[in-house]
Short mmCIF file of C-alpha atoms in Angstrom, two decimals:
data_model
loop_
_atom_site.label_atom_id
_atom_site.label_comp_id
_atom_site.label_asym_id
_atom_site.label_seq_id
_atom_site.Cartn_x
_atom_site.Cartn_y
_atom_site.Cartn_z
CA MET Q 1 31.88 -18.46 2.14
CA THR Q 2 29.44 -21.32 0.93
CA ALA Q 3 26.97 -20.81 -1.99
CA SER Q 4 24.43 -23.47 -2.42
CA PRO Q 5 20.94 -21.26 -2.81
CA VAL Q 6 17.79 -23.51 -2.20
CA ASP Q 7 15.57 -25.58 -4.90
CA ALA Q 8 12.21 -24.57 -4.30
CA THR Q 9 11.26 -27.82 -6.04
CA THR Q 10 12.34 -30.12 -3.61
CA VAL Q 11 10.05 -28.16 -1.05
CA GLN Q 12 6.74 -29.26 -0.09
CA PHE Q 13 4.54 -26.51 1.10
CA ASN Q 14 0.64 -26.28 2.15
CA PRO Q 15 0.12 -22.09 1.51
CA GLU Q 16 -3.01 -20.55 2.06
CA THR Q 17 -3.54 -18.33 -0.80
CA ARG Q 18 -6.98 -16.89 -0.17
CA LEU Q 19 -7.89 -13.73 1.63
CA TYR Q 20 -9.84 -13.92 5.34
CA ILE Q 21 -12.52 -11.89 5.20
CA ASP Q 22 -15.59 -11.65 7.72
CA GLY Q 23 -14.85 -15.57 8.21
CA GLU Q 24 -14.64 -16.67 4.72
CA LEU Q 25 -11.51 -17.69 2.81
CA ARG Q 26 -11.95 -16.97 -0.44
CA ASP Q 27 -9.77 -15.73 -3.97
CA SER Q 28 -9.91 -11.33 -4.48
CA THR Q 29 -13.32 -9.94 -6.24
CA THR Q 30 -10.97 -9.09 -9.15
CA GLY Q 31 -9.23 -12.78 -9.62
CA GLN Q 32 -6.08 -11.33 -9.54
CA THR Q 33 -3.02 -13.17 -8.23
CA VAL Q 34 0.55 -12.41 -7.21
CA ASP Q 35 3.97 -14.92 -7.68
CA ASN Q 36 5.15 -15.37 -4.41
CA ILE Q 37 9.01 -15.29 -5.06
CA ASN Q 38 12.15 -17.36 -3.19
CA PRO Q 39 14.71 -15.11 -2.65
CA ALA Q 40 17.52 -17.44 -3.26
CA THR Q 41 16.58 -18.59 -5.88
CA GLU Q 42 14.45 -16.15 -7.92
CA GLU Q 43 12.07 -19.28 -8.93
CA VAL Q 44 8.08 -18.73 -8.40
CA LEU Q 45 7.02 -20.84 -5.30
CA GLY Q 46 3.58 -20.24 -5.75
CA THR Q 47 1.14 -17.72 -5.77
CA ALA Q 48 -1.11 -15.44 -3.39
CA THR Q 49 -4.62 -13.69 -4.34
CA ASP Q 50 -3.92 -9.88 -4.49
CA ALA Q 51 -7.00 -7.94 -3.29
CA GLY Q 52 -9.04 -5.16 -4.82
CA ALA Q 53 -11.01 -2.13 -3.99
CA ASP Q 54 -14.16 -4.16 -3.22
CA ASP Q 55 -12.51 -6.50 -0.85
CA MET Q 56 -10.83 -3.69 1.03
CA GLU Q 57 -14.34 -2.07 1.68
CA GLN Q 58 -15.73 -5.67 2.66
CA ALA Q 59 -13.15 -6.16 5.13
CA ILE Q 60 -13.66 -2.91 6.83
CA ALA Q 61 -17.36 -3.37 6.63
CA ALA Q 62 -16.64 -6.69 8.56
CA ALA Q 63 -14.35 -5.29 11.13
CA ARG Q 64 -16.60 -2.11 12.01
CA ARG Q 65 -19.82 -4.33 12.39
CA ALA Q 66 -18.05 -6.90 14.46
CA PHE Q 67 -17.47 -4.59 16.58
CA ASP Q 68 -20.30 -2.50 17.07
CA THR Q 69 -22.78 -5.42 16.92
CA THR Q 70 -20.90 -8.24 19.02
CA ASP Q 71 -19.81 -8.91 22.64
CA TRP Q 72 -16.21 -9.10 21.20
CA SER Q 73 -15.25 -5.90 22.86
CA THR Q 74 -16.83 -6.29 26.29
CA ASN Q 75 -16.39 -9.99 26.86
CA HIS Q 76 -13.13 -10.43 28.33
CA GLU Q 77 -13.54 -14.42 29.05
CA PHE Q 78 -14.53 -15.23 25.41
CA ARG Q 79 -11.76 -13.47 24.08
CA GLN Q 80 -9.15 -15.02 26.37
CA HIS Q 81 -10.68 -18.08 25.42
CA CYS Q 82 -10.31 -17.22 21.79
CA LEU Q 83 -6.87 -16.01 22.21
CA MET Q 84 -5.67 -19.43 23.79
CA GLN Q 85 -6.93 -21.56 21.13
CA LEU Q 86 -5.15 -19.17 18.42
CA HIS Q 87 -2.07 -19.58 20.45
CA ASN Q 88 -2.43 -23.32 20.59
CA ALA Q 89 -3.05 -24.05 17.25
CA LEU Q 90 -0.03 -21.56 15.73
CA GLN Q 91 2.14 -24.14 17.73
CA GLU Q 92 0.78 -27.09 15.86
CA GLU Q 93 1.63 -25.61 12.20
CA LYS Q 94 5.01 -24.64 13.58
CA GLU Q 95 7.06 -26.64 11.07
CA ASP Q 96 5.23 -25.46 8.17
CA MET Q 97 5.29 -22.19 9.14
CA ARG Q 98 8.96 -22.17 9.56
CA ALA Q 99 9.70 -23.98 5.62
CA GLU Q 100 7.48 -20.93 4.44
CA LEU Q 101 9.94 -18.51 6.35
CA ILE Q 102 12.82 -19.72 4.93
CA ALA Q 103 11.28 -20.29 1.42
CA GLU Q 104 9.90 -16.92 0.94
CA VAL Q 105 11.45 -14.33 3.34
CA GLY Q 106 15.07 -16.03 2.81
CA ALA Q 107 15.09 -16.30 6.38
CA THR Q 108 17.70 -18.71 7.98
CA VAL Q 109 17.35 -21.90 9.69
CA GLY Q 110 19.05 -20.09 12.92
CA MET Q 111 16.92 -17.32 12.45
CA THR Q 112 13.48 -19.20 12.75
CA PHE Q 113 14.54 -20.35 16.16
CA ILE Q 114 14.81 -16.79 17.40
CA ALA Q 115 13.00 -14.20 16.23
CA GLN Q 116 11.66 -14.96 13.42
CA LEU Q 117 9.18 -17.57 14.41
CA GLU Q 118 9.88 -19.36 17.82
CA TRP Q 119 10.37 -16.38 20.23
CA PRO Q 120 7.13 -14.82 19.40
CA LEU Q 121 5.42 -18.09 19.15
CA ALA Q 122 5.89 -18.45 22.82
CA ASP Q 123 4.19 -15.58 24.15
CA ALA Q 124 3.21 -12.62 21.31
CA VAL Q 125 -0.30 -13.98 21.69
CA ARG Q 126 -0.41 -16.03 24.87
CA TYR Q 127 0.94 -12.89 27.16
CA PRO Q 128 -1.77 -10.56 25.77
CA ALA Q 129 -3.97 -13.00 26.21
CA GLU Q 130 -3.38 -13.80 30.02
CA LEU Q 131 -3.13 -10.05 30.62
CA ILE Q 132 -6.70 -9.85 29.91
CA SER Q 133 -7.17 -11.67 33.63
CA THR Q 134 -4.90 -9.46 35.29
CA PHE Q 135 -5.33 -5.87 33.38
CA GLN Q 136 -6.89 -2.92 35.56
CA TRP Q 137 -9.55 -2.47 33.20
CA GLU Q 138 -11.42 -0.01 36.24
CA ARG Q 139 -9.81 2.65 38.58
CA MET Q 140 -11.81 4.06 41.17
CA LEU Q 141 -10.64 7.72 42.05
CA ASP Q 142 -10.88 9.30 45.39
CA GLN Q 143 -14.69 10.34 46.57
CA ASP Q 144 -15.59 14.33 45.15
CA ALA Q 145 -18.28 17.03 46.14
CA LYS Q 146 -17.16 19.85 43.92
CA MET Q 147 -21.04 21.00 43.76
CA GLY Q 148 -21.78 20.36 47.43
CA VAL Q 149 -23.33 17.02 46.14
CA PRO Q 150 -21.02 13.59 47.14
CA TYR Q 151 -20.28 11.39 43.73
CA ASN Q 152 -17.73 8.63 43.00
CA ARG Q 153 -15.88 8.43 40.21
CA VAL Q 154 -14.02 5.80 37.80
CA VAL Q 155 -11.55 5.57 34.88
CA VAL Q 156 -12.36 2.73 32.63
CA LYS Q 157 -10.32 1.63 29.74
CA GLU Q 158 -12.10 0.57 26.74
CA PRO Q 159 -10.79 -0.97 22.96
CA MET Q 160 -9.97 1.77 20.36
CA GLY Q 161 -12.35 -0.19 17.90
CA VAL Q 162 -11.43 -1.05 14.45
CA VAL Q 163 -7.53 -0.88 13.86
CA GLY Q 164 -5.96 -1.18 10.34
CA ALA Q 165 -2.50 -3.08 10.68
CA ILE Q 166 -0.12 -2.61 8.04
CA THR Q 167 3.02 -5.33 8.30
CA PRO Q 168 6.39 -5.07 6.57
CA TRP Q 169 8.21 -8.38 4.79
CA ASN Q 170 11.11 -8.67 6.85
CA PHE Q 171 9.64 -10.59 10.05
CA PRO Q 172 6.15 -10.98 9.02
CA PHE Q 173 5.67 -14.17 11.66
CA GLU Q 174 6.78 -11.77 14.34
CA ILE Q 175 5.30 -8.64 13.75
CA ILE Q 176 1.78 -9.97 12.89
CA SER Q 177 1.96 -12.35 15.74
CA ASN Q 178 2.54 -9.24 17.96
CA LYS Q 179 0.10 -7.06 16.47
CA VAL Q 180 -2.80 -9.58 16.50
CA GLY Q 181 -2.20 -10.54 20.19
CA GLN Q 182 -2.35 -6.95 21.39
CA ILE Q 183 -4.93 -5.80 19.21
CA LEU Q 184 -7.49 -8.49 19.91
CA ALA Q 185 -6.64 -8.97 23.53
CA THR Q 186 -7.70 -5.38 23.79
CA GLY Q 187 -11.25 -6.44 22.48
CA ASN Q 188 -10.51 -4.54 18.90
CA THR Q 189 -11.38 -5.85 15.60
CA MET Q 190 -8.97 -5.60 12.87
CA VAL Q 191 -8.01 -5.57 8.97
CA LEU Q 192 -4.41 -6.87 8.55
CA LYS Q 193 -2.98 -5.50 5.36
CA PRO Q 194 0.28 -7.83 4.81
CA ALA Q 195 3.31 -6.91 2.79
CA MET Q 196 2.84 -8.74 -0.70
CA GLU Q 197 6.61 -9.88 -0.90
CA THR Q 198 6.01 -12.79 2.04
CA PRO Q 199 2.08 -13.43 1.65
CA TRP Q 200 1.92 -17.02 2.56
CA SER Q 201 3.76 -16.02 6.20
CA ALA Q 202 0.22 -13.89 6.57
CA LEU Q 203 -2.51 -15.94 4.70
CA ARG Q 204 -1.58 -18.86 7.00
CA TRP Q 205 -3.42 -16.91 10.02
CA GLY Q 206 -6.65 -16.90 8.18
CA ARG Q 207 -7.07 -20.84 7.67
CA ILE Q 208 -5.95 -21.24 11.45
CA ILE Q 209 -8.42 -18.31 12.81
CA ALA Q 210 -11.01 -19.91 10.31
CA GLU Q 211 -10.48 -23.95 10.95
CA LYS Q 212 -9.17 -23.80 14.40
CA THR Q 213 -10.65 -20.64 16.76
CA ASP Q 214 -13.72 -19.44 17.57
CA ILE Q 215 -12.83 -15.90 17.01
CA PRO Q 216 -16.02 -14.53 14.98
CA ALA Q 217 -16.67 -13.46 11.48
CA GLY Q 218 -15.48 -9.85 11.17
CA VAL Q 219 -13.29 -9.43 13.87
CA VAL Q 220 -10.14 -10.58 11.86
CA ASN Q 221 -9.60 -9.35 7.74
CA ILE Q 222 -6.83 -10.31 5.87
CA VAL Q 223 -6.46 -8.45 2.78
CA PRO Q 224 -3.28 -8.65 0.74
CA VAL Q 225 -3.18 -5.93 -1.96
CA SER Q 226 -0.31 -4.62 -3.78
CA ASP Q 227 -2.02 -1.15 -4.93
CA ASN Q 228 -1.13 1.38 -2.30
CA SER Q 229 -3.90 3.53 -3.01
CA ILE Q 230 -6.24 0.52 -1.85
CA ALA Q 231 -4.12 -0.04 0.92
CA GLN Q 232 -4.17 4.00 2.21
CA GLN Q 233 -7.59 3.44 2.68
CA LEU Q 234 -6.99 2.18 6.46
CA ALA Q 235 -5.65 5.37 6.92
CA THR Q 236 -8.21 7.87 5.24
CA ASP Q 237 -11.51 5.52 6.02
CA PRO Q 238 -13.35 6.95 9.48
CA ARG Q 239 -14.57 3.29 10.16
CA ILE Q 240 -10.90 2.98 11.12
CA ASP Q 241 -10.27 4.08 14.63
CA MET Q 242 -6.20 3.67 14.90
CA VAL Q 243 -3.61 2.16 12.53
CA SER Q 244 -0.82 0.10 13.86
CA PHE Q 245 2.10 0.31 11.13
CA THR Q 246 5.38 -1.33 11.22
CA GLY Q 247 7.94 -0.19 8.62
CA SER Q 248 9.81 2.71 7.10
CA THR Q 249 9.66 6.12 8.45
CA ALA Q 250 9.09 7.36 5.62
CA VAL Q 251 5.56 5.15 4.90
CA GLY Q 252 5.05 6.01 8.63
CA LYS Q 253 4.78 9.88 7.55
CA LEU Q 254 2.31 9.19 4.94
CA ILE Q 255 -0.02 7.36 7.05
CA GLN Q 256 0.37 10.52 9.53
CA ASN Q 257 -0.21 12.86 7.08
CA LEU Q 258 -3.11 10.74 6.00
CA SER Q 259 -4.92 9.78 8.72
CA GLY Q 260 -5.03 13.31 10.13
CA ASP Q 261 -8.34 14.28 8.90
CA THR Q 262 -9.87 11.51 11.14
CA MET Q 263 -7.72 11.77 13.94
CA LYS Q 264 -6.79 8.12 14.27
CA ARG Q 265 -4.66 7.20 16.91
CA ASN Q 266 -1.41 5.72 15.24
CA MET Q 267 1.60 3.50 16.42
CA LEU Q 268 3.91 3.54 14.27
CA GLU Q 269 6.93 1.38 14.89
CA LEU Q 270 9.52 2.79 11.94
CA GLY Q 271 13.28 2.71 10.94
CA GLY Q 272 16.24 2.80 12.81
CA LYS Q 273 19.86 3.00 12.59
CA SER Q 274 21.07 1.62 16.00
CA VAL Q 275 24.34 2.53 17.54
CA TYR Q 276 26.70 -0.69 18.46
CA LEU Q 277 28.98 1.37 20.83
CA VAL Q 278 31.98 -0.12 22.18
CA LEU Q 279 33.49 1.55 25.62
CA ASP Q 280 36.65 1.83 26.00
CA ASP Q 281 36.80 -0.64 29.34
CA ALA Q 282 34.82 -3.21 27.16
CA ASP Q 283 36.17 -6.24 26.99
CA MET Q 284 37.55 -6.17 23.30
CA SER Q 285 37.80 -10.00 23.09
CA MET Q 286 33.99 -10.04 23.51
CA ALA Q 287 33.21 -6.80 22.38
CA LEU Q 288 34.51 -6.26 18.59
CA PRO Q 289 33.22 -9.39 17.13
CA GLY Q 290 29.77 -8.92 18.94
CA CYS Q 291 29.36 -6.88 16.08
CA LEU Q 292 28.13 -9.41 13.83
CA GLY Q 293 24.68 -8.90 15.16
CA ALA Q 294 24.40 -6.34 12.21
CA LEU Q 295 24.16 -9.42 10.00
CA MET Q 296 20.85 -11.23 11.67
CA HIS Q 297 18.71 -11.56 8.73
CA SER Q 298 21.35 -10.14 6.65
CA GLY Q 299 20.58 -6.98 7.70
CA GLN Q 300 17.21 -6.70 7.33
CA GLY Q 301 15.97 -5.64 10.80
CA CYS Q 302 15.10 -2.07 11.98
CA ALA Q 303 16.30 -2.85 15.26
CA LEU Q 304 19.97 -3.68 14.43
CA ALA Q 305 23.02 -2.11 15.95
CA THR Q 306 24.85 -1.28 12.34
CA ARG Q 307 26.31 1.97 13.14
CA MET Q 308 29.84 1.08 15.34
CA LEU Q 309 31.35 3.35 17.49
CA VAL Q 310 34.50 2.49 19.44
CA PRO Q 311 37.53 4.28 20.97
CA ARG Q 312 39.97 5.77 18.61
CA SER Q 313 42.70 4.18 20.54
CA HIS Q 314 40.86 0.71 19.35
CA TYR Q 315 39.80 1.71 15.95
CA ASP Q 316 42.37 0.11 13.93
CA GLN Q 317 42.17 -3.20 16.41
CA ALA Q 318 38.23 -3.06 15.36
CA VAL Q 319 38.13 -2.89 11.92
CA GLU Q 320 40.55 -5.68 11.65
CA VAL Q 321 38.27 -7.92 14.23
CA ALA Q 322 35.06 -6.65 11.68
CA THR Q 323 36.81 -7.45 8.89
CA ALA Q 324 37.91 -11.17 9.76
CA THR Q 325 34.43 -11.88 11.00
CA PHE Q 326 32.42 -10.60 8.45
CA GLY Q 327 34.56 -12.38 5.73
CA ALA Q 328 34.24 -15.34 7.80
CA LEU Q 329 30.56 -16.06 7.91
CA THR Q 330 28.62 -18.31 5.48
CA VAL Q 331 26.39 -16.62 2.80
CA GLY Q 332 23.66 -18.84 1.05
CA ASP Q 333 21.30 -21.42 1.02
CA PRO Q 334 18.84 -20.19 3.99
CA ALA Q 335 17.93 -23.99 4.34
CA ASP Q 336 21.03 -24.65 5.50
CA PRO Q 337 21.84 -24.64 9.14
CA ASN Q 338 25.26 -23.78 8.45
CA THR Q 339 24.49 -20.48 6.71
CA PHE Q 340 24.46 -17.45 8.58
CA CYS Q 341 23.37 -14.90 5.69
CA GLY Q 342 20.39 -15.80 3.48
CA PRO Q 343 19.52 -13.21 0.89
CA LEU Q 344 17.87 -9.94 0.75
CA VAL Q 345 14.07 -10.08 0.22
CA SER Q 346 14.07 -8.82 -3.16
CA ALA Q 347 15.97 -7.25 -6.23
CA LYS Q 348 14.37 -4.22 -5.36
CA GLN Q 349 16.33 -4.22 -1.90
CA ARG Q 350 19.54 -5.42 -2.88
CA ASP Q 351 19.69 -2.63 -5.51
CA ARG Q 352 18.89 -0.68 -2.91
CA VAL Q 353 22.01 -1.69 -0.68
CA LEU Q 354 24.47 -2.32 -3.32
CA GLY Q 355 23.76 1.91 -3.69
CA TYR Q 356 24.34 2.26 -0.17
CA ILE Q 357 27.47 0.74 -0.42
CA GLU Q 358 28.64 2.82 -3.40
CA LYS Q 359 27.53 5.88 -1.82
CA ALA Q 360 29.78 4.81 1.26
CA LYS Q 361 32.87 4.60 -1.05
CA ARG Q 362 31.89 7.89 -2.63
CA ASP Q 363 31.58 9.90 0.49
CA GLY Q 364 35.03 8.37 1.32
CA GLY Q 365 34.29 5.11 3.54
CA ARG Q 366 36.53 2.12 2.96
CA ILE Q 367 35.16 -1.13 2.24
CA THR Q 368 37.19 -3.55 3.81
CA VAL Q 369 35.37 -6.81 2.77
CA GLY Q 370 32.51 -7.47 1.16
CA GLY Q 371 30.96 -4.72 -1.58
CA GLY Q 372 28.98 -6.62 -3.51
CA ALA Q 373 27.47 -9.87 -4.31
CA PRO Q 374 29.25 -13.10 -2.41
CA ASP Q 375 31.31 -15.16 -5.43
CA GLY Q 376 29.68 -18.16 -6.75
CA LEU Q 377 25.79 -17.28 -6.05
CA ASP Q 378 24.78 -16.27 -9.92
CA ARG Q 379 21.12 -16.37 -8.65
CA GLY Q 380 19.43 -15.17 -5.65
CA TYR Q 381 19.31 -11.31 -4.08
CA PHE Q 382 22.66 -11.99 -1.98
CA VAL Q 383 24.69 -8.85 -1.07
CA ALA Q 384 28.13 -10.46 0.56
CA PRO Q 385 28.57 -8.99 4.56
CA THR Q 386 30.40 -5.63 4.24
CA VAL Q 387 32.32 -3.18 6.47
CA VAL Q 388 32.80 -0.18 5.38
CA ALA Q 389 35.51 1.74 7.62
CA ASP Q 390 36.61 5.50 7.92
CA VAL Q 391 33.08 6.48 8.19
CA GLU Q 392 32.21 10.07 9.35
CA PRO Q 393 29.20 11.19 10.67
CA ASN Q 394 27.78 13.42 7.60
CA HIS Q 395 27.76 10.40 5.59
CA THR Q 396 25.32 9.21 4.20
CA ILE Q 397 25.93 5.14 5.39
CA PHE Q 398 26.32 6.88 8.88
CA GLN Q 399 22.90 8.58 8.97
CA GLU Q 400 20.64 6.20 6.74
CA GLU Q 401 19.17 3.03 7.22
CA VAL Q 402 20.56 0.53 4.38
CA PHE Q 403 18.60 -2.46 5.51
CA GLY Q 404 20.97 -4.77 4.57
CA PRO Q 405 24.74 -6.34 5.79
CA VAL Q 406 26.28 -3.49 6.29
CA LEU Q 407 28.60 -2.22 8.90
CA SER Q 408 29.93 0.99 9.23
CA ILE Q 409 32.62 1.95 11.94
CA THR Q 410 33.51 5.14 13.27
CA PRO Q 411 35.75 6.21 15.76
CA TYR Q 412 35.03 8.70 18.43
CA ASP Q 413 36.89 10.97 21.27
CA GLY Q 414 36.27 11.87 24.36
CA GLY Q 415 35.65 8.84 26.39
CA ASP Q 416 31.67 8.54 27.23
CA GLU Q 417 30.94 11.85 26.82
CA GLY Q 418 32.30 11.64 22.88
CA ALA Q 419 30.33 8.38 22.86
CA VAL Q 420 27.11 10.06 23.84
CA GLU Q 421 27.18 12.70 21.32
CA LEU Q 422 28.25 10.38 18.49
CA ALA Q 423 25.49 7.52 19.27
CA ASN Q 424 22.72 10.29 19.50
CA ASN Q 425 23.74 12.06 16.25
CA SER Q 426 20.80 10.65 14.49
CA ILE Q 427 17.02 11.33 13.37
CA TYR Q 428 16.32 8.07 14.78
CA GLY Q 429 16.04 6.43 18.24
CA LEU Q 430 15.04 2.91 17.95
CA ALA Q 431 17.20 0.37 19.52
CA GLY Q 432 20.94 -0.13 20.17
CA ALA Q 433 24.00 -2.05 22.33
CA ILE Q 434 26.49 -0.74 24.71
CA MET Q 435 29.53 -3.23 25.56
CA GLY Q 436 31.36 -1.72 28.69
CA SER Q 437 31.31 -2.50 31.89
CA ASN Q 438 28.05 -2.52 33.81
CA GLU Q 439 27.81 0.83 35.35
CA ARG Q 440 29.41 2.65 32.84
CA ALA Q 441 26.90 1.05 30.21
CA MET Q 442 23.94 1.38 32.44
CA ALA Q 443 25.17 5.65 33.13
CA VAL Q 444 25.52 5.74 28.97
CA ALA Q 445 22.63 3.68 28.48
CA ARG Q 446 20.63 6.63 29.95
CA ARG Q 447 21.36 9.40 28.34
CA ILE Q 448 21.34 7.90 24.86
CA ARG Q 449 17.81 8.86 22.95
CA THR Q 450 16.61 5.02 22.25
CA GLY Q 451 13.67 2.94 22.98
CA SER Q 452 14.98 0.02 23.19
CA LEU Q 453 19.14 -1.32 24.57
CA MET Q 454 21.20 -4.43 25.05
CA LEU Q 455 23.78 -3.92 27.50
CA ASN Q 456 26.78 -6.61 27.14
CA SER Q 457 24.02 -8.81 25.16
CA GLY Q 458 21.04 -8.60 27.86
CA MET Q 459 18.45 -9.26 25.88
CA TYR Q 460 15.39 -6.97 26.01
CA TYR Q 461 12.81 -8.85 23.46
CA GLY Q 462 9.70 -10.41 24.64
CA ALA Q 463 6.11 -9.79 24.52
CA ASP Q 464 6.01 -8.46 27.47
CA ALA Q 465 8.44 -5.52 26.84
CA PRO Q 466 7.54 -2.32 25.06
CA PHE Q 467 8.95 -1.86 22.07
CA GLY Q 468 9.23 1.41 19.89
CA GLY Q 469 11.41 4.28 19.42
CA TYR Q 470 12.47 8.06 19.68
CA LYS Q 471 12.59 10.93 17.11
CA MET Q 472 11.90 9.89 13.39
CA SER Q 473 11.83 5.99 14.59
CA GLY Q 474 7.86 6.12 15.51
CA ILE Q 475 4.99 7.20 18.05
CA GLY Q 476 4.26 4.35 20.64
CA ARG Q 477 5.13 1.41 22.13
CA GLN Q 478 4.34 -2.12 20.78
CA ASN Q 479 4.21 -5.01 23.47
CA GLY Q 480 3.84 -4.98 27.21
CA THR Q 481 1.48 -3.07 29.31
CA GLU Q 482 2.54 -0.17 27.15
CA GLY Q 483 1.85 -1.59 24.32
CA PHE Q 484 -1.34 -3.31 25.69
CA GLU Q 485 -3.20 0.09 26.65
CA GLN Q 486 -1.67 1.92 23.02
CA HIS Q 487 -4.93 -0.14 21.96
CA LEU Q 488 -7.24 1.64 24.62
CA GLN Q 489 -9.38 4.53 24.97
CA THR Q 490 -9.88 6.18 28.37
CA LYS Q 491 -13.04 7.24 29.71
CA THR Q 492 -13.75 9.04 32.89
CA ILE Q 493 -17.34 8.82 34.68
CA GLY Q 494 -18.71 10.27 37.48
CA TYR Q 495 -21.75 9.32 39.26
CA SER Q 496 -24.04 9.96 42.26
CA LEU Q 497 -23.52 7.93 45.40
#
């Protein structure tokens, strides 16, 4: 491994630090700020505003007014115009956003060329904007005459209203862009509460919207707030019609409870413990090293396949290959293009991951590589890529989401039946990967209770692909036409001929 954390003082940023409410970029009414910490160096990059209760109240009121008193919800052509402005403006600021993601998120350069930035930059806003033109906003039903008088019936799709969007720190641009695109394209207004660990990636959206689009005041409001009691107003306030949340299952359950009194619709994309399933007819030379996918963004992804299941006959080989693969990867400065694993986002997250590794040892797991901080990295929130072998289904590391660079390996017996049973032995069902012959892999995929699967490295990702989970991995879908409809109400109207 190499170790050379980036020096924050050598990078020039042009961040937005103000919140965005009712068309205005401004500081918090409290005057409070938070430090933005570089997780690779533990140095302060700068500050960002920390909103107060009055700011949240004003944001919700602005979003409600913009929905109720403007034609944003009904003017399809104007919405499409504004969203294409936003899409084009985002392209212009790509390199500034890349620098911020590397610095405040700890994303490696390589990750910014895929899911952290460039993949969503290409279509997260553009796809739903274009869908406005082709989506079936109205559908005629057959004529009827139940009371003896003929009448027509039409099904109409209308926006939900005001959406409270709550986003995490691990893929801030990716998740925000997919929420903003679909929430706005469907005619809703919104209040975005981004993660305080990565504020600049969210606040830049306010400046772009204010300066480079015709999106009306109040349609988008961005309120970073560290006080959870203030953030929870998005789940309890009756002026909010829907909550779109991406984050932990624990917080998702809280949102469900808090929003029950006002019967809000919830779109919850929650945790996962995704399987990396190797069938016995897979090409082992390709399948076994593929487990390194668990280390994308240092394991800080809800859809990453961190639970490796292999036929018992290939178990020793799998442990050997995974150990060698993880041990050979470069850990360190995320700004170095040769780095595969950067830091975790915070000291809290690093300590949480190290705690899971210690628990895995106590449960009987065997650490074959990693297990602590990488050698030579005295600063920064780093955890070495870690393989835990001899993991049983009842072990904590098998069942719970670690959110760090940790792979567990478990053998299975009983062929595909045993593989499916073990894969489904989880409270989660978000994503996964299957390696094997195409026909068998597809048959197994149809039996695994999870929302998205990669077969032999076939990608499911895209703004046109619905994403979400089964079981404790959430409710609803984001993206695709299914995600588009998630943000719409359905009305049926009968009228005389």
